Amino acid sequence: AQTVTQSQPEMSVQEAETVTLSCTYDTSESDYYLFWYKQPPSRQMILVIRQEAYKQQNATENRFSVNFQKAAKSFSLKISDSQLGDAAMYFCAYYAPGDDKIIFGKGTRLHILP
Amino acid sequence: GAVVSQHPSRVICKSGTSVKIECRSLDFQATTMFWYRQFPKQSLMLMATSNEGSKATYEQGVEKDKFLINHASLTLSTLTVTSAHPEDSSFYICSARDPALLRGNTIYFGEGSWLTVV
């Protein structure tokens, strides 16, 4: 069965610094997608970044980038120049068209220190 | 703007009554929608996968007679909590998969619904 593991329940980073959130997954599928979602106190799930498994190039969205290591089944999120608005719960997620369901990690709560 | 809309955002109902939550995809046709429940300080728990024109697929441990899911059109799925009890109070959130090739099976979420059963 597919699993997604986030080993850091909480992390803190100083404002303007860089932080990396870890995520590993397990799958036997070859066609899948990986996502990072942000959930602020409003509970709205906001898509931060998406990576297709067949793409070797790491996805980047402004201050957010991923380090996708397919062989190691690792998908970490790097947030550069951290801002107070980045404080939220971050969920790593996996989706395979063959399963047609999205699986979430347990989340990492990110605190931004002013 | 939002591509998936969920309504109502908050609902209070009396114990024993039923309540319906709607999930609409606004910018695309969603053959598949997902319903989740989120307990405080926990991750999203998949309850069921809603398929347009067919029966929903429920996850293990989710009572299908209690949580009725209907996906009558390509843009609307509904979750009805029947005979609600206080333990059903929770945050429910839906998502829809955009199958468009250019958007690579991206999954968008509704705003979520807070259900309080009194």
mmCIF file of C-alpha atoms in Angstrom:
data_model
loop_
_atom_site.group_PDB
_atom_site.id
_atom_site.type_symbol
_atom_site.label_atom_id
_atom_site.label_comp_id
_atom_site.label_asym_id
_atom_site.label_seq_id
_atom_site.Cartn_x
_atom_site.Cartn_y
_atom_site.Cartn_z
ATOM 1 C CA ALA A 1 0.000 0.000 0.000
ATOM 2 C CA GLN A 2 1.101 3.515 -0.697
ATOM 3 C CA THR A 3 2.225 5.567 2.278
ATOM 4 C CA VAL A 4 3.402 9.108 2.837
ATOM 5 C CA THR A 5 5.608 9.919 5.822
ATOM 6 C CA GLN A 6 6.385 13.320 7.252
ATOM 7 C CA SER A 7 8.822 12.787 10.090
ATOM 8 C CA GLN A 8 8.802 16.349 11.449
ATOM 9 C CA PRO A 9 5.596 17.139 13.380
ATOM 10 C CA GLU A 10 6.747 20.723 13.999
ATOM 11 C CA MET A 11 9.470 23.031 12.773
ATOM 12 C CA SER A 12 10.473 26.598 13.432
ATOM 13 C CA VAL A 13 12.443 29.010 11.286
ATOM 14 C CA GLN A 14 13.520 32.589 11.663
ATOM 15 C CA GLU A 15 11.865 35.067 9.349
ATOM 16 C CA ALA A 16 13.849 35.520 6.086
ATOM 17 C CA GLU A 17 15.697 32.248 6.615
ATOM 18 C CA THR A 18 15.362 29.023 4.644
ATOM 19 C CA VAL A 19 13.662 25.880 5.898
ATOM 20 C CA THR A 20 13.274 22.393 4.451
ATOM 21 C CA LEU A 21 10.353 20.105 5.214
ATOM 22 C CA SER A 22 10.872 16.387 4.696
ATOM 23 C CA CYS A 23 8.613 13.861 3.047
ATOM 24 C CA THR A 24 9.132 10.285 1.997
ATOM 25 C CA TYR A 25 6.707 7.979 0.281
ATOM 26 C CA ASP A 26 6.369 4.394 -0.723
ATOM 27 C CA THR A 27 4.818 3.177 -3.953
ATOM 28 C CA SER A 28 5.161 0.570 -6.636
ATOM 29 C CA GLU A 29 3.485 2.767 -9.237
ATOM 30 C CA SER A 30 5.491 4.373 -12.019
ATOM 31 C CA ASP A 31 2.957 7.086 -12.863
ATOM 32 C CA TYR A 32 2.198 9.359 -9.933
ATOM 33 C CA TYR A 33 2.163 12.949 -8.748
ATOM 34 C CA LEU A 34 3.418 14.536 -5.569
ATOM 35 C CA PHE A 35 2.076 17.678 -3.956
ATOM 36 C CA TRP A 36 2.700 19.988 -1.059
ATOM 37 C CA TYR A 37 -0.384 21.651 0.383
ATOM 38 C CA LYS A 38 -0.475 24.455 2.917
ATOM 39 C CA GLN A 39 -3.279 24.623 5.469
ATOM 40 C CA PRO A 40 -3.434 27.904 7.422
ATOM 41 C CA PRO A 41 -5.715 28.351 10.445
ATOM 42 C CA SER A 42 -8.641 28.981 8.081
ATOM 43 C CA ARG A 43 -8.349 25.277 7.173
ATOM 44 C CA GLN A 44 -8.353 26.059 3.445
ATOM 45 C CA MET A 45 -6.080 23.625 1.595
ATOM 46 C CA ILE A 46 -3.802 25.621 -0.674
ATOM 47 C CA LEU A 47 -1.715 23.941 -3.338
ATOM 48 C CA VAL A 48 1.887 25.051 -2.922
ATOM 49 C CA ILE A 49 3.707 23.001 -5.519
ATOM 50 C CA ARG A 50 3.261 19.934 -7.704
ATOM 51 C CA GLN A 51 5.722 17.433 -9.148
ATOM 52 C CA GLU A 52 5.085 14.857 -11.828
ATOM 53 C CA ALA A 53 7.072 11.675 -11.206
ATOM 54 C CA TYR A 54 8.173 11.408 -14.826
ATOM 55 C CA LYS A 55 9.856 14.814 -14.703
ATOM 56 C CA GLN A 56 13.438 14.829 -13.535
ATOM 57 C CA GLN A 57 13.557 18.575 -13.059
ATOM 58 C CA ASN A 58 12.601 19.773 -9.612
ATOM 59 C CA ALA A 59 9.490 21.953 -9.521
ATOM 60 C CA THR A 60 9.831 25.574 -8.412
ATOM 61 C CA GLU A 61 7.215 28.165 -7.532
ATOM 62 C CA ASN A 62 8.718 31.488 -6.499
ATOM 63 C CA ARG A 63 10.151 30.966 -2.977
ATOM 64 C CA PHE A 64 9.076 27.325 -2.897
ATOM 65 C CA SER A 65 11.068 24.523 -4.462
ATOM 66 C CA VAL A 66 11.275 20.789 -4.085
ATOM 67 C CA ASN A 67 14.087 18.269 -4.002
ATOM 68 C CA PHE A 68 12.613 15.237 -5.718
ATOM 69 C CA GLN A 69 14.736 12.131 -5.348
ATOM 70 C CA LYS A 70 12.769 9.435 -7.165
ATOM 71 C CA ALA A 71 15.050 6.511 -6.392
ATOM 72 C CA ALA A 72 15.061 7.388 -2.711
ATOM 73 C CA LYS A 73 11.321 8.162 -2.781
ATOM 74 C CA SER A 74 11.948 11.504 -1.186
ATOM 75 C CA PHE A 75 10.137 14.775 -1.842
ATOM 76 C CA SER A 76 11.256 17.634 0.385
ATOM 77 C CA LEU A 77 9.969 21.205 0.272
ATOM 78 C CA LYS A 78 12.324 24.157 0.601
ATOM 79 C CA ILE A 79 10.944 27.539 1.563
ATOM 80 C CA SER A 80 13.342 30.398 0.974
ATOM 81 C CA ASP A 81 13.119 33.850 2.548
ATOM 82 C CA SER A 82 10.497 32.639 5.015
ATOM 83 C CA GLN A 83 7.681 35.069 5.704
ATOM 84 C CA LEU A 84 5.241 35.311 8.608
ATOM 85 C CA GLY A 85 2.442 34.321 6.230
ATOM 86 C CA ASP A 86 4.138 30.999 5.618
ATOM 87 C CA ALA A 87 3.189 29.829 9.098
ATOM 88 C CA ALA A 88 0.774 26.945 8.604
ATOM 89 C CA MET A 89 0.395 23.189 8.534
ATOM 90 C CA TYR A 90 2.071 21.663 5.500
ATOM 91 C CA PHE A 91 0.928 18.357 4.060
ATOM 92 C CA CYS A 92 2.823 16.215 1.617
ATOM 93 C CA ALA A 93 0.512 14.263 -0.675
ATOM 94 C CA TYR A 94 0.725 11.508 -3.241
ATOM 95 C CA TYR A 95 -1.640 10.716 -6.094
ATOM 96 C CA ALA A 96 -1.550 7.881 -8.604
ATOM 97 C CA PRO A 97 -4.048 7.774 -11.478
ATOM 98 C CA GLY A 98 -4.129 4.019 -11.123
ATOM 99 C CA ASP A 99 -5.476 4.321 -7.575
ATOM 100 C CA ASP A 100 -7.396 7.536 -8.133
ATOM 101 C CA LYS A 101 -7.025 8.637 -4.542
ATOM 102 C CA ILE A 102 -4.788 11.110 -2.823
ATOM 103 C CA ILE A 103 -2.866 10.072 0.268
ATOM 104 C CA PHE A 104 -1.620 12.602 2.803
ATOM 105 C CA GLY A 105 1.189 12.599 5.284
ATOM 106 C CA LYS A 106 0.443 13.557 8.877
ATOM 107 C CA GLY A 107 1.627 17.094 8.323
ATOM 108 C CA THR A 108 4.330 19.412 9.613
ATOM 109 C CA ARG A 109 3.391 22.537 11.527
ATOM 110 C CA LEU A 110 5.697 25.364 10.534
ATOM 111 C CA HIS A 111 6.279 28.292 12.887
ATOM 112 C CA ILE A 112 7.905 31.486 11.640
ATOM 113 C CA LEU A 113 9.825 33.397 14.293
ATOM 114 C CA PRO A 114 9.901 37.175 13.876
ATOM 115 C CA GLY B 1 -10.377 32.503 -7.485
ATOM 116 C CA ALA B 2 -11.724 29.278 -6.085
ATOM 117 C CA VAL B 3 -12.047 26.407 -8.513
ATOM 118 C CA VAL B 4 -13.876 24.180 -6.042
ATOM 119 C CA SER B 5 -16.668 25.617 -3.929
ATOM 120 C CA GLN B 6 -18.076 23.971 -0.828
ATOM 121 C CA HIS B 7 -21.262 24.975 0.931
ATOM 122 C CA PRO B 8 -22.193 25.583 3.698
ATOM 123 C CA SER B 9 -19.013 26.664 5.419
ATOM 124 C CA ARG B 10 -20.595 26.233 8.831
ATOM 125 C CA VAL B 11 -23.692 24.355 9.864
ATOM 126 C CA ILE B 12 -25.261 23.550 13.198
ATOM 127 C CA CYS B 13 -27.889 20.850 13.364
ATOM 128 C CA LYS B 14 -29.827 19.022 16.015
ATOM 129 C CA SER B 15 -28.969 15.482 16.941
ATOM 130 C CA GLY B 16 -30.970 13.034 14.854
ATOM 131 C CA THR B 17 -31.406 15.285 11.851
ATOM 132 C CA SER B 18 -29.639 15.089 8.509
ATOM 133 C CA VAL B 19 -27.428 17.697 6.915
ATOM 134 C CA LYS B 20 -26.229 18.032 3.336
ATOM 135 C CA ILE B 21 -22.911 19.507 2.212
ATOM 136 C CA GLU B 22 -22.338 20.440 -1.425
ATOM 137 C CA CYS B 23 -19.107 20.423 -3.379
ATOM 138 C CA ARG B 24 -18.953 22.068 -6.795
ATOM 139 C CA SER B 25 -16.157 22.241 -9.334
ATOM 140 C CA LEU B 26 -16.366 25.663 -10.950
ATOM 141 C CA ASP B 27 -13.831 25.622 -13.764
ATOM 142 C CA PHE B 28 -13.730 22.005 -14.861
ATOM 143 C CA GLN B 29 -15.707 18.807 -15.085
ATOM 144 C CA ALA B 30 -14.769 16.503 -12.271
ATOM 145 C CA THR B 31 -15.515 12.846 -12.856
ATOM 146 C CA THR B 32 -13.981 12.150 -9.461
ATOM 147 C CA MET B 33 -14.439 14.012 -6.214
ATOM 148 C CA PHE B 34 -13.141 13.101 -2.779
ATOM 149 C CA TRP B 35 -14.585 13.631 0.674
ATOM 150 C CA TYR B 36 -12.382 13.983 3.747
ATOM 151 C CA ARG B 37 -12.859 14.433 7.427
ATOM 152 C CA GLN B 38 -10.299 16.223 9.521
ATOM 153 C CA PHE B 39 -10.105 15.859 13.283
ATOM 154 C CA PRO B 40 -8.372 18.580 15.318
ATOM 155 C CA LYS B 41 -4.605 18.657 14.820
ATOM 156 C CA GLN B 42 -4.715 15.678 12.502
ATOM 157 C CA SER B 43 -4.320 15.026 8.826
ATOM 158 C CA LEU B 44 -7.116 14.602 6.336
ATOM 159 C CA MET B 45 -8.838 11.239 6.486
ATOM 160 C CA LEU B 46 -10.270 10.069 3.178
ATOM 161 C CA MET B 47 -13.860 9.000 3.676
ATOM 162 C CA ALA B 48 -14.920 8.146 0.148
ATOM 163 C CA THR B 49 -14.294 8.670 -3.519
ATOM 164 C CA SER B 50 -17.262 9.990 -5.429
ATOM 165 C CA ASN B 51 -17.601 8.960 -9.051
ATOM 166 C CA GLU B 52 -20.025 10.677 -11.399
ATOM 167 C CA GLY B 53 -22.889 8.422 -12.364
ATOM 168 C CA SER B 54 -21.927 5.538 -10.134
ATOM 169 C CA LYS B 55 -21.785 4.561 -6.492
ATOM 170 C CA ALA B 56 -19.174 6.077 -4.246
ATOM 171 C CA THR B 57 -16.256 4.009 -3.034
ATOM 172 C CA TYR B 58 -16.009 4.175 0.747
ATOM 173 C CA GLU B 59 -12.862 3.720 2.784
ATOM 174 C CA GLN B 60 -12.728 0.997 5.371
ATOM 175 C CA GLY B 61 -14.510 1.950 8.556
ATOM 176 C CA VAL B 62 -16.709 4.625 7.001
ATOM 177 C CA GLU B 63 -20.422 3.881 7.285
ATOM 178 C CA LYS B 64 -21.946 4.265 3.854
ATOM 179 C CA ASP B 65 -25.484 4.453 5.235
ATOM 180 C CA LYS B 66 -24.497 7.263 7.539
ATOM 181 C CA PHE B 67 -22.484 9.306 5.067
ATOM 182 C CA LEU B 68 -24.457 9.308 1.830
ATOM 183 C CA ILE B 69 -22.577 10.548 -1.203
ATOM 184 C CA ASN B 70 -24.193 11.498 -4.471
ATOM 185 C CA HIS B 71 -22.336 12.634 -7.578
ATOM 186 C CA ALA B 72 -25.213 13.419 -9.890
ATOM 187 C CA SER B 73 -23.352 15.659 -12.310
ATOM 188 C CA LEU B 74 -19.823 16.362 -13.447
ATOM 189 C CA THR B 75 -19.696 19.482 -11.305
ATOM 190 C CA LEU B 76 -21.555 18.548 -8.134
ATOM 191 C CA SER B 77 -21.092 16.013 -5.376
ATOM 192 C CA THR B 78 -23.027 16.022 -2.116
ATOM 193 C CA LEU B 79 -22.320 14.494 1.272
ATOM 194 C CA THR B 80 -25.329 13.904 3.511
ATOM 195 C CA VAL B 81 -24.712 13.094 7.140
ATOM 196 C CA THR B 82 -27.792 11.166 8.166
ATOM 197 C CA SER B 83 -29.139 10.974 11.703
ATOM 198 C CA ALA B 84 -26.283 13.132 12.887
ATOM 199 C CA HIS B 85 -24.875 12.716 16.391
ATOM 200 C CA PRO B 86 -22.495 14.923 18.350
ATOM 201 C CA GLU B 87 -19.581 12.611 17.496
ATOM 202 C CA ASP B 88 -20.133 13.478 13.830
ATOM 203 C CA SER B 89 -19.146 17.053 14.598
ATOM 204 C CA SER B 90 -16.031 17.713 12.581
ATOM 205 C CA PHE B 91 -14.464 19.568 9.682
ATOM 206 C CA TYR B 92 -15.425 18.038 6.344
ATOM 207 C CA ILE B 93 -13.615 18.986 3.167
ATOM 208 C CA CYS B 94 -14.058 17.948 -0.427
ATOM 209 C CA SER B 95 -11.671 17.926 -3.322
ATOM 210 C CA ALA B 96 -11.980 17.447 -7.053
ATOM 211 C CA ARG B 97 -9.471 16.211 -9.555
ATOM 212 C CA ASP B 98 -8.910 18.275 -12.657
ATOM 213 C CA PRO B 99 -8.137 15.734 -15.330
ATOM 214 C CA ALA B 100 -6.943 18.300 -17.868
ATOM 215 C CA LEU B 101 -3.627 17.210 -19.321
ATOM 216 C CA LEU B 102 -2.012 20.601 -18.926
ATOM 217 C CA ARG B 103 -2.882 20.744 -15.233
ATOM 218 C CA GLY B 104 -1.611 17.234 -14.658
ATOM 219 C CA ASN B 105 -4.279 15.677 -12.473
ATOM 220 C CA THR B 106 -4.104 18.526 -9.983
ATOM 221 C CA ILE B 107 -6.452 18.167 -7.056
ATOM 222 C CA TYR B 108 -8.205 21.247 -5.754
ATOM 223 C CA PHE B 109 -9.952 21.575 -2.415
ATOM 224 C CA GLY B 110 -13.116 23.267 -1.325
ATOM 225 C CA GLU B 111 -13.147 25.675 1.591
ATOM 226 C CA GLY B 112 -14.384 23.019 3.988
ATOM 227 C CA SER B 113 -17.468 22.754 6.168
ATOM 228 C CA TRP B 114 -17.630 22.872 9.929
ATOM 229 C CA LEU B 115 -20.409 20.639 11.201
ATOM 230 C CA THR B 116 -21.592 20.983 14.781
ATOM 231 C CA VAL B 117 -24.250 18.597 16.016
ATOM 232 C CA VAL B 118 -25.992 19.726 19.202
#
